[in-house]
GROMACS .gro file of C-alpha atoms in nm:
model
  387
    1MET     CA    1  -5.138   3.121  -3.031
    2GLN     CA    2  -5.282   3.009  -2.697
    3PHE     CA    3  -5.400   2.652  -2.640
    4GLU     CA    4  -5.769   2.742  -2.595
    5GLN     CA    5  -5.762   2.969  -2.900
    6MET     CA    6  -5.615   2.683  -3.103
    7LYS     CA    7  -5.901   2.452  -3.001
    8GLU     CA    8  -6.158   2.717  -3.092
    9GLU     CA    9  -5.999   2.768  -3.434
   10LEU     CA   10  -6.008   2.394  -3.502
   11LEU     CA   11  -6.363   2.344  -3.384
   12GLN     CA   12  -6.484   2.643  -3.585
   13ARG     CA   13  -6.338   2.507  -3.908
   14ILE     CA   14  -6.467   2.156  -3.838
   15ASN     CA   15  -6.812   2.283  -3.743
   16ASN     CA   16  -6.818   2.469  -4.075
   17LYS     CA   17  -6.756   2.132  -4.244
   18GLN     CA   18  -6.418   2.235  -4.381
   19LEU     CA   19  -6.236   1.918  -4.270
   20VAL     CA   20  -6.106   1.687  -4.546
   21ASN     CA   21  -5.887   1.465  -4.328
   22ALA     CA   22  -5.643   1.482  -4.039
   23THR     CA   23  -5.370   1.275  -3.875
   24VAL     CA   24  -5.289   1.298  -3.505
   25SER     CA   25  -4.953   1.155  -3.398
   26GLN     CA   26  -4.667   1.169  -3.146
   27PRO     CA   27  -4.819   1.019  -2.830
   28ARG     CA   28  -4.718   1.210  -2.518
   29GLN     CA   29  -4.664   0.882  -2.331
   30LYS     CA   30  -4.458   0.598  -2.477
   31SER     CA   31  -4.693   0.356  -2.304
   32ASN     CA   32  -4.989   0.481  -2.510
   33GLU     CA   33  -5.115   0.182  -2.708
   34ILE     CA   34  -5.270   0.412  -2.970
   35LYS     CA   35  -4.992   0.521  -3.205
   36ARG     CA   36  -5.191   0.743  -3.439
   37ILE     CA   37  -5.546   0.868  -3.495
   38LYS     CA   38  -5.686   0.956  -3.835
   39LEU     CA   39  -5.995   1.176  -3.869
   40LYS     CA   40  -6.232   1.219  -4.159
   41PRO     CA   41  -6.588   1.348  -4.198
   42ILE     CA   42  -6.861   1.101  -4.292
   43GLU     CA   43  -7.237   1.115  -4.327
   44LEU     CA   44  -7.445   0.851  -4.149
   45LYS     CA   45  -7.822   0.848  -4.202
   46GLY     CA   46  -7.804   1.208  -4.319
   47ILE     CA   47  -7.616   1.326  -4.008
   48TYR     CA   48  -7.262   1.472  -4.022
   49HIS     CA   49  -7.008   1.276  -3.813
   50ILE     CA   50  -6.635   1.272  -3.759
   51GLN     CA   51  -6.487   0.923  -3.790
   52LEU     CA   52  -6.188   0.849  -3.568
   53GLU     CA   53  -5.960   0.565  -3.681
   54TYR     CA   54  -5.745   0.454  -3.386
   55GLN     CA   55  -5.426   0.288  -3.507
   56PHE     CA   56  -5.272   0.043  -3.263
   57GLU     CA   57  -4.958  -0.157  -3.341
   58ARG     CA   58  -5.149  -0.439  -3.510
   59ILE     CA   59  -5.516  -0.340  -3.528
   60LEU     CA   60  -5.744  -0.053  -3.623
   61LYS     CA   61  -6.057   0.057  -3.437
   62HIS     CA   62  -6.317   0.307  -3.555
   63GLU     CA   63  -6.552   0.541  -3.374
   64ASN     CA   64  -6.808   0.774  -3.533
   65ILE     CA   65  -6.887   1.090  -3.335
   66THR     CA   66  -7.148   1.359  -3.396
   67MET     CA   67  -7.036   1.721  -3.395
   68GLU     CA   68  -7.216   1.780  -3.064
   69LYS     CA   69  -6.980   1.535  -2.893
   70PHE     CA   70  -6.666   1.598  -3.097
   71GLY     CA   71  -6.539   1.885  -2.878
   72GLU     CA   72  -6.512   1.650  -2.581
   73SER     CA   73  -6.327   1.393  -2.793
   74LEU     CA   74  -6.087   1.662  -2.918
   75ASP     CA   75  -5.998   1.745  -2.557
   76GLY     CA   76  -5.903   1.382  -2.499
   77ILE     CA   77  -5.698   1.370  -2.819
   78LEU     CA   78  -5.500   1.682  -2.730
   79GLU     CA   79  -5.427   1.542  -2.385
   80GLN     CA   80  -5.268   1.231  -2.540
   81PHE     CA   81  -5.092   1.359  -2.855
   82ARG     CA   82  -4.860   1.641  -2.956
   83GLN     CA   83  -4.884   1.668  -3.334
   84LEU     CA   84  -5.169   1.729  -3.579
   85HIS     CA   85  -5.160   1.746  -3.958
   86ILE     CA   86  -5.494   1.871  -4.091
   87GLN     CA   87  -5.617   1.913  -4.447
   88PHE     CA   88  -5.903   2.158  -4.471
   89VAL     CA   89  -6.084   2.242  -4.794
   90ASN     CA   90  -5.829   2.506  -4.899
   91GLU     CA   91  -5.575   2.506  -4.617
   92ILE     CA   92  -5.318   2.275  -4.459
   93VAL     CA   93  -5.254   2.322  -4.087
   94GLN     CA   94  -4.965   2.174  -3.891
   95ILE     CA   95  -4.984   2.192  -3.511
   96GLN     CA   96  -4.709   2.099  -3.266
   97LEU     CA   97  -4.775   2.105  -2.891
   98SER     CA   98  -4.507   2.124  -2.624
   99LYS     CA   99  -4.523   1.936  -2.294
  100LYS     CA  100  -4.679   2.247  -2.139
  101ASN     CA  101  -4.918   2.290  -2.434
  102LYS     CA  102  -4.735   2.576  -2.600
  103VAL     CA  103  -4.878   2.586  -2.952
  104LEU     CA  104  -4.681   2.603  -3.276
  105TRP     CA  105  -4.935   2.661  -3.555
  106LYS     CA  106  -4.829   2.661  -3.920
  107SER     CA  107  -5.082   2.723  -4.195
  108GLU     CA  108  -5.053   2.734  -4.572
  109LYS     CA  109  -5.304   2.768  -4.851
  110SER     CA  110  -5.366   2.460  -5.065
  111LYS     CA  111  -5.554   2.375  -5.380
  112GLU     CA  112  -5.920   2.333  -5.304
  113LYS     CA  113  -6.002   1.979  -5.191
  114GLN     CA  114  -6.337   1.807  -5.210
  115VAL     CA  115  -6.489   1.672  -4.890
  116ASN     CA  116  -6.595   1.309  -4.936
  117LEU     CA  117  -6.861   1.209  -4.684
  118SER     CA  118  -6.889   0.851  -4.808
  119HIS     CA  119  -6.859   0.602  -4.521
  120ASN     CA  120  -6.681   0.339  -4.729
  121ARG     CA  121  -6.442   0.547  -4.931
  122LYS     CA  122  -6.114   0.395  -5.036
  123LYS     CA  123  -5.806   0.395  -4.816
  124GLN     CA  124  -5.607   0.718  -4.819
  125TYR     CA  125  -5.238   0.663  -4.889
  126LEU     CA  126  -4.946   0.899  -4.834
  127LEU     CA  127  -4.880   0.839  -5.204
  128ASP     CA  128  -5.212   0.878  -5.382
  129ASP     CA  129  -5.312   0.588  -5.605
  130ALA     CA  130  -5.444   0.826  -5.872
  131THR     CA  131  -5.142   1.056  -5.893
  132PRO     CA  132  -4.860   0.975  -6.137
  133TYR     CA  133  -4.520   0.950  -5.967
  134PRO     CA  134  -4.220   0.934  -6.203
  135PHE     CA  135  -4.035   0.675  -5.993
  136LEU     CA  136  -4.340   0.443  -5.975
  137ILE     CA  137  -4.396   0.474  -6.349
  138ARG     CA  138  -4.028   0.403  -6.415
  139LEU     CA  139  -4.037   0.099  -6.183
  140GLY     CA  140  -4.346  -0.038  -6.355
  141VAL     CA  141  -4.586   0.005  -6.064
  142GLN     CA  142  -4.795   0.272  -6.239
  143THR     CA  143  -4.900   0.331  -6.597
  144GLU     CA  144  -4.797   0.654  -6.770
  145ASP     CA  145  -5.122   0.823  -6.665
  146GLY     CA  146  -5.069   0.733  -6.299
  147LYS     CA  147  -5.293   0.429  -6.256
  148VAL     CA  148  -5.156   0.153  -6.035
  149LYS     CA  149  -5.123  -0.168  -6.237
  150LYS     CA  150  -5.352  -0.440  -6.105
  151GLN     CA  151  -5.069  -0.692  -6.063
  152LYS     CA  152  -4.862  -0.430  -5.877
  153TYR     CA  153  -5.122  -0.316  -5.624
  154ASP     CA  154  -4.973  -0.525  -5.342
  155LYS     CA  155  -4.636  -0.363  -5.413
  156PHE     CA  156  -4.802  -0.020  -5.408
  157LYS     CA  157  -4.957  -0.095  -5.069
  158GLN     CA  158  -4.621  -0.218  -4.938
  159ILE     CA  159  -4.451   0.103  -5.056
  160ASN     CA  160  -4.713   0.316  -4.881
  161ARG     CA  161  -4.684   0.115  -4.561
  162PHE     CA  162  -4.308   0.166  -4.568
  163ILE     CA  163  -4.352   0.540  -4.621
  164GLU     CA  164  -4.579   0.552  -4.315
  165PHE     CA  165  -4.287   0.419  -4.110
  166ILE     CA  166  -4.056   0.678  -4.268
  167ASP     CA  167  -4.306   0.955  -4.193
  168ASP     CA  168  -4.330   0.845  -3.830
  169SER     CA  169  -3.950   0.872  -3.805
  170LEU     CA  170  -3.914   1.233  -3.919
  171ASP     CA  171  -3.893   1.382  -3.570
  172HIS     CA  172  -3.595   1.161  -3.488
  173LEU     CA  173  -3.382   1.282  -3.780
  174PRO     CA  174  -3.148   1.583  -3.761
  175LYS     CA  175  -3.278   1.922  -3.871
  176ASP     CA  176  -2.949   2.113  -3.898
  177LYS     CA  177  -2.748   1.907  -4.148
  178GLN     CA  178  -2.772   1.674  -4.444
  179ILE     CA  179  -2.945   1.351  -4.340
  180ARG     CA  180  -2.733   1.046  -4.424
  181ILE     CA  181  -2.929   0.729  -4.507
  182LEU     CA  182  -2.801   0.382  -4.595
  183ASP     CA  183  -3.010   0.098  -4.738
  184PHE     CA  184  -2.835  -0.238  -4.706
  185GLY     CA  185  -2.952  -0.509  -4.946
  186SER     CA  186  -3.154  -0.262  -5.153
  187GLY     CA  187  -3.230  -0.515  -5.428
  188LYS     CA  188  -3.462  -0.377  -5.698
  189SER     CA  189  -3.496  -0.071  -5.471
  190TYR     CA  190  -3.870  -0.002  -5.487
  191LEU     CA  191  -3.854   0.114  -5.125
  192THR     CA  192  -3.523   0.298  -5.168
  193PHE     CA  193  -3.670   0.509  -5.446
  194ALA     CA  194  -3.987   0.558  -5.241
  195LEU     CA  195  -3.785   0.674  -4.940
  196TYR     CA  196  -3.589   0.919  -5.155
  197HIS     CA  197  -3.900   1.054  -5.327
  198TYR     CA  198  -4.091   1.105  -5.005
  199LEU     CA  199  -3.812   1.272  -4.806
  200LYS     CA  200  -3.650   1.471  -5.086
  201ILE     CA  201  -3.939   1.565  -5.311
  202GLU     CA  202  -4.249   1.549  -5.092
  203LYS     CA  203  -4.085   1.678  -4.772
  204GLY     CA  204  -3.802   1.884  -4.924
  205LEU     CA  205  -3.537   1.749  -4.685
  206ASN     CA  206  -3.162   1.765  -4.740
  207ILE     CA  207  -3.071   1.396  -4.771
  208LYS     CA  208  -2.807   1.169  -4.920
  209VAL     CA  209  -2.914   0.808  -4.976
  210THR     CA  210  -2.697   0.509  -5.063
  211GLY     CA  211  -2.836   0.173  -5.171
  212LEU     CA  212  -2.599  -0.122  -5.137
  213ASP     CA  213  -2.643  -0.466  -5.292
  214LEU     CA  214  -2.428  -0.756  -5.416
  215LYS     CA  215  -2.606  -0.797  -5.752
  216LYS     CA  216  -2.412  -0.589  -6.004
  217GLU     CA  217  -2.677  -0.601  -6.277
  218VAL     CA  218  -2.948  -0.483  -6.035
  219ILE     CA  219  -2.731  -0.196  -5.912
  220GLU     CA  220  -2.657  -0.087  -6.270
  221GLU     CA  221  -3.029  -0.079  -6.348
  222CYS     CA  222  -3.102   0.124  -6.032
  223ARG     CA  223  -2.824   0.369  -6.122
  224GLU     CA  224  -2.977   0.419  -6.465
  225ILE     CA  225  -3.322   0.485  -6.318
  226ALA     CA  226  -3.183   0.730  -6.060
  227SER     CA  227  -2.999   0.913  -6.339
  228ASP     CA  228  -3.308   0.925  -6.560
  229LEU     CA  229  -3.511   1.068  -6.271
  230GLN     CA  230  -3.233   1.317  -6.187
  231TYR     CA  231  -3.215   1.191  -5.829
  232GLU     CA  232  -2.877   1.350  -5.768
  233ASP     CA  233  -2.852   1.259  -5.399
  234LEU     CA  234  -2.934   0.890  -5.450
  235GLU     CA  235  -2.650   0.651  -5.532
  236PHE     CA  236  -2.625   0.275  -5.570
  237LEU     CA  237  -2.312   0.075  -5.498
  238VAL     CA  238  -2.215  -0.288  -5.543
  239GLY     CA  239  -2.095  -0.424  -5.212
  240ASP     CA  240  -2.137  -0.642  -4.905
  241ILE     CA  241  -2.265  -0.516  -4.571
  242ASN     CA  242  -1.961  -0.653  -4.392
  243ASP     CA  243  -1.713  -0.480  -4.626
  244TYR     CA  244  -1.873  -0.136  -4.639
  245ASN     CA  245  -1.645   0.101  -4.447
  246GLU     CA  246  -1.712   0.435  -4.613
  247GLU     CA  247  -1.896   0.600  -4.323
  248THR     CA  248  -1.825   0.712  -3.969
  249ALA     CA  249  -2.173   0.843  -3.886
  250VAL     CA  250  -2.515   0.767  -4.034
  251ASP     CA  251  -2.858   0.902  -3.939
  252MET     CA  252  -3.086   0.625  -4.072
  253VAL     CA  253  -3.014   0.264  -4.162
  254VAL     CA  254  -3.263   0.056  -4.359
  255THR     CA  255  -3.217  -0.317  -4.408
  256LEU     CA  256  -3.486  -0.513  -4.587
  257HIS     CA  257  -3.472  -0.891  -4.621
  258ALA     CA  258  -3.099  -0.923  -4.550
  259CYS     CA  259  -3.055  -1.296  -4.502
  260ASP     CA  260  -2.979  -1.447  -4.160
  261VAL     CA  261  -2.686  -1.276  -3.981
  262ALA     CA  262  -2.655  -1.017  -4.261
  263THR     CA  263  -2.940  -0.844  -4.078
  264ASP     CA  264  -2.735  -0.854  -3.758
  265MET     CA  265  -2.433  -0.712  -3.939
  266ALA     CA  266  -2.643  -0.421  -4.060
  267LEU     CA  267  -2.795  -0.364  -3.714
  268ALA     CA  268  -2.450  -0.370  -3.553
  269ARG     CA  269  -2.319  -0.121  -3.808
  270ALA     CA  270  -2.617   0.106  -3.746
  271VAL     CA  271  -2.552   0.109  -3.371
  272LYS     CA  272  -2.180   0.175  -3.416
  273TRP     CA  273  -2.253   0.462  -3.653
  274GLY     CA  274  -2.492   0.614  -3.400
  275ALA     CA  275  -2.794   0.587  -3.628
  276LYS     CA  276  -3.094   0.772  -3.489
  277VAL     CA  277  -3.341   0.557  -3.683
  278ILE     CA  278  -3.321   0.188  -3.775
  279LEU     CA  279  -3.580   0.012  -3.994
  280SER     CA  280  -3.518  -0.358  -4.047
  281VAL     CA  281  -3.723  -0.635  -4.207
  282PRO     CA  282  -3.531  -0.957  -4.124
  283CYS     CA  283  -3.520  -1.267  -4.340
  284CYS     CA  284  -3.416  -1.634  -4.315
  285GLN     CA  285  -3.325  -1.649  -3.944
  286HIS     CA  286  -3.117  -1.970  -3.944
  287GLU     CA  287  -2.863  -1.894  -3.670
  288LEU     CA  288  -3.081  -1.967  -3.367
  289ASN     CA  289  -3.244  -2.262  -3.541
  290ARG     CA  290  -2.902  -2.429  -3.550
  291GLN     CA  291  -2.821  -2.343  -3.186
  292LEU     CA  292  -3.158  -2.405  -3.024
  293ASN     CA  293  -3.125  -2.658  -2.741
  294SER     CA  294  -3.391  -2.627  -2.476
  295PRO     CA  295  -3.544  -2.955  -2.347
  296ALA     CA  296  -3.845  -2.769  -2.211
  297LEU     CA  297  -3.936  -2.672  -2.569
  298THR     CA  298  -3.905  -3.019  -2.721
  299ILE     CA  299  -4.282  -3.049  -2.773
  300MET     CA  300  -4.247  -2.757  -3.014
  301THR     CA  301  -3.898  -2.798  -3.155
  302GLN     CA  302  -3.938  -3.165  -3.250
  303HIS     CA  303  -4.144  -3.043  -3.545
  304GLY     CA  304  -3.923  -2.881  -3.810
  305LEU     CA  305  -4.178  -2.627  -3.931
  306ILE     CA  306  -4.267  -2.511  -3.580
  307ARG     CA  307  -3.900  -2.505  -3.477
  308GLU     CA  308  -3.821  -2.282  -3.776
  309ARG     CA  309  -4.101  -2.037  -3.698
  310PHE     CA  310  -4.027  -2.029  -3.328
  311ALA     CA  311  -3.657  -1.968  -3.397
  312ALA     CA  312  -3.744  -1.681  -3.632
  313LEU     CA  313  -3.971  -1.512  -3.376
  314ALA     CA  314  -3.720  -1.566  -3.094
  315THR     CA  315  -3.439  -1.426  -3.310
  316ASP     CA  316  -3.630  -1.106  -3.381
  317SER     CA  317  -3.725  -1.078  -3.013
  318ILE     CA  318  -3.355  -1.104  -2.922
  319ARG     CA  319  -3.262  -0.842  -3.182
  320ALA     CA  320  -3.526  -0.603  -3.052
  321GLU     CA  321  -3.413  -0.654  -2.693
  322ILE     CA  322  -3.045  -0.600  -2.776
  323LEU     CA  323  -3.130  -0.272  -2.949
  324THR     CA  324  -3.325  -0.170  -2.639
  325LEU     CA  325  -3.030  -0.258  -2.416
  326VAL     CA  326  -2.793  -0.037  -2.618
  327GLY     CA  327  -3.015   0.270  -2.595
  328TYR     CA  328  -3.296   0.243  -2.851
  329GLU     CA  329  -3.672   0.260  -2.819
  330THR     CA  330  -3.757  -0.052  -3.016
  331GLN     CA  331  -4.084  -0.177  -3.159
  332VAL     CA  332  -4.176  -0.494  -3.347
  333LEU     CA  333  -4.440  -0.408  -3.605
  334GLU     CA  334  -4.634  -0.572  -3.885
  335PHE     CA  335  -4.488  -0.448  -4.213
  336ILE     CA  336  -4.765  -0.569  -4.445
  337ASP     CA  337  -5.054  -0.811  -4.414
  338ILE     CA  338  -4.933  -1.165  -4.354
  339GLU     CA  339  -5.139  -1.284  -4.651
  340HIS     CA  340  -4.893  -1.109  -4.883
  341THR     CA  341  -4.570  -1.251  -4.738
  342PRO     CA  342  -4.462  -1.443  -4.427
  343LYS     CA  343  -4.165  -1.202  -4.395
  344ASN     CA  344  -4.381  -0.933  -4.248
  345ILE     CA  345  -4.206  -0.827  -3.926
  346LEU     CA  346  -4.037  -0.488  -3.912
  347LEU     CA  347  -3.805  -0.379  -3.633
  348ARG     CA  348  -3.821  -0.004  -3.578
  349ALA     CA  349  -3.573   0.156  -3.339
  350TYR     CA  350  -3.522   0.520  -3.236
  351TYR     CA  351  -3.210   0.614  -3.042
  352HIS     CA  352  -3.262   0.787  -2.707
  353GLY     CA  353  -2.948   0.677  -2.516
  354GLN     CA  354  -3.128   0.551  -2.208
  355LYS     CA  355  -2.934   0.295  -2.004
  356PRO     CA  356  -3.106  -0.038  -1.936
  357THR     CA  357  -3.200  -0.142  -1.586
  358ILE     CA  358  -3.035  -0.436  -1.410
  359GLU     CA  359  -3.366  -0.621  -1.439
  360GLN     CA  360  -3.379  -0.571  -1.816
  361ARG     CA  361  -3.031  -0.713  -1.866
  362LYS     CA  362  -3.104  -1.003  -1.632
  363ARG     CA  363  -3.423  -1.085  -1.822
  364TYR     CA  364  -3.233  -1.088  -2.151
  365ASP     CA  365  -2.951  -1.307  -2.017
  366GLU     CA  366  -3.197  -1.559  -1.876
  367PHE     CA  367  -3.380  -1.581  -2.207
  368VAL     CA  368  -3.076  -1.651  -2.424
  369GLN     CA  369  -2.945  -1.901  -2.168
  370PHE     CA  370  -3.279  -2.081  -2.171
  371LEU     CA  371  -3.250  -2.119  -2.549
  372SER     CA  372  -2.876  -2.199  -2.544
  373ALA     CA  373  -2.840  -1.908  -2.784
  374LYS     CA  374  -2.519  -1.729  -2.873
  375PRO     CA  375  -2.653  -1.442  -3.081
  376PHE     CA  376  -2.428  -1.295  -3.349
  377LEU     CA  377  -2.561  -0.946  -3.274
  378GLN     CA  378  -2.480  -0.981  -2.904
  379ASN     CA  379  -2.121  -1.067  -2.991
  380GLU     CA  380  -2.095  -0.776  -3.235
  381LEU     CA  381  -2.223  -0.526  -2.977
  382GLN     CA  382  -2.062  -0.672  -2.666
  383ASP     CA  383  -1.875  -0.350  -2.585
  384TYR     CA  384  -2.198  -0.150  -2.606
  385LEU     CA  385  -2.389  -0.401  -2.392
  386ASN     CA  386  -2.119  -0.393  -2.123
  387SER     CA  387  -2.075  -0.015  -2.115
   0.00000   0.00000   0.00000
């Protein structure tokens, strides 16, 4: 299909009010501040509009456009992004654009969907909050008929936010072999089960997932749930990050709330295994707090609470920069709203192998020297930083 023909096909369906929703992703330029755009039809004062939800790293912005002006907006969208996932009334369309706008169009029939033109309709999740999912029922997030329990709604939102990060990572995972995924410090494993469900069941990918945690009783419970759900490619092991030596290569490493340098151990392992995707939510960053010695910051660091928070932010900044220096495209993102937990930073890194510039390394060295920091992760990856 030619590029212009593709636009005509889209506009025809949208003009015929067949659009249910759409997601536009994969910015052509890494510098693009807009990471994703979601589209949905709405009715304002009796007039049909398309609402565009622009998703930046930390904020959302909305714009409502009449059909007369939507064609011009679509041109701008296609200039900036390479992937579209579109749900029409009875059809799902996936579009992938090459750098030269070669079009890959995939279409499949779907069950008929209702178009909701309400302006204030509820948030659309990758996991629907009215659909029963066996793993969420088993974990106590949903009732047997698929309703999210009131006291578990924050957990449901967290799970969906995590799945959005997983969904964004799909293009960075291998297509020609089984995808190997490790989750260090899996704990009760809400997100481990969610990851497995989304990639294996929703997306049909060939994956093998291992959850690792020190708490034997928690691991035994997770094993029982995985067995009951017949999740054959999901295993749980009792073990420590530092002692796990069963792998030589891993495609994705997830580490959620590993305490202090345990996060750094997991990040170092991920780099050494050549992981293409790293998702890390750090916790309890004490290392830099103990080392911090910068007279210029005394106005801040003389206060224990401020010192602790500054040290945590500086630690995650250092981690992100080290990952960048060893060949990753690294982002620091908000995992969930800060009102739900203060541990809301997620480090997301995709491997591209690009060498850092002299200026990047100099900037990093000056920063850690200013703080009198001797980062654990820097020591663990010294050979990679010097290569």
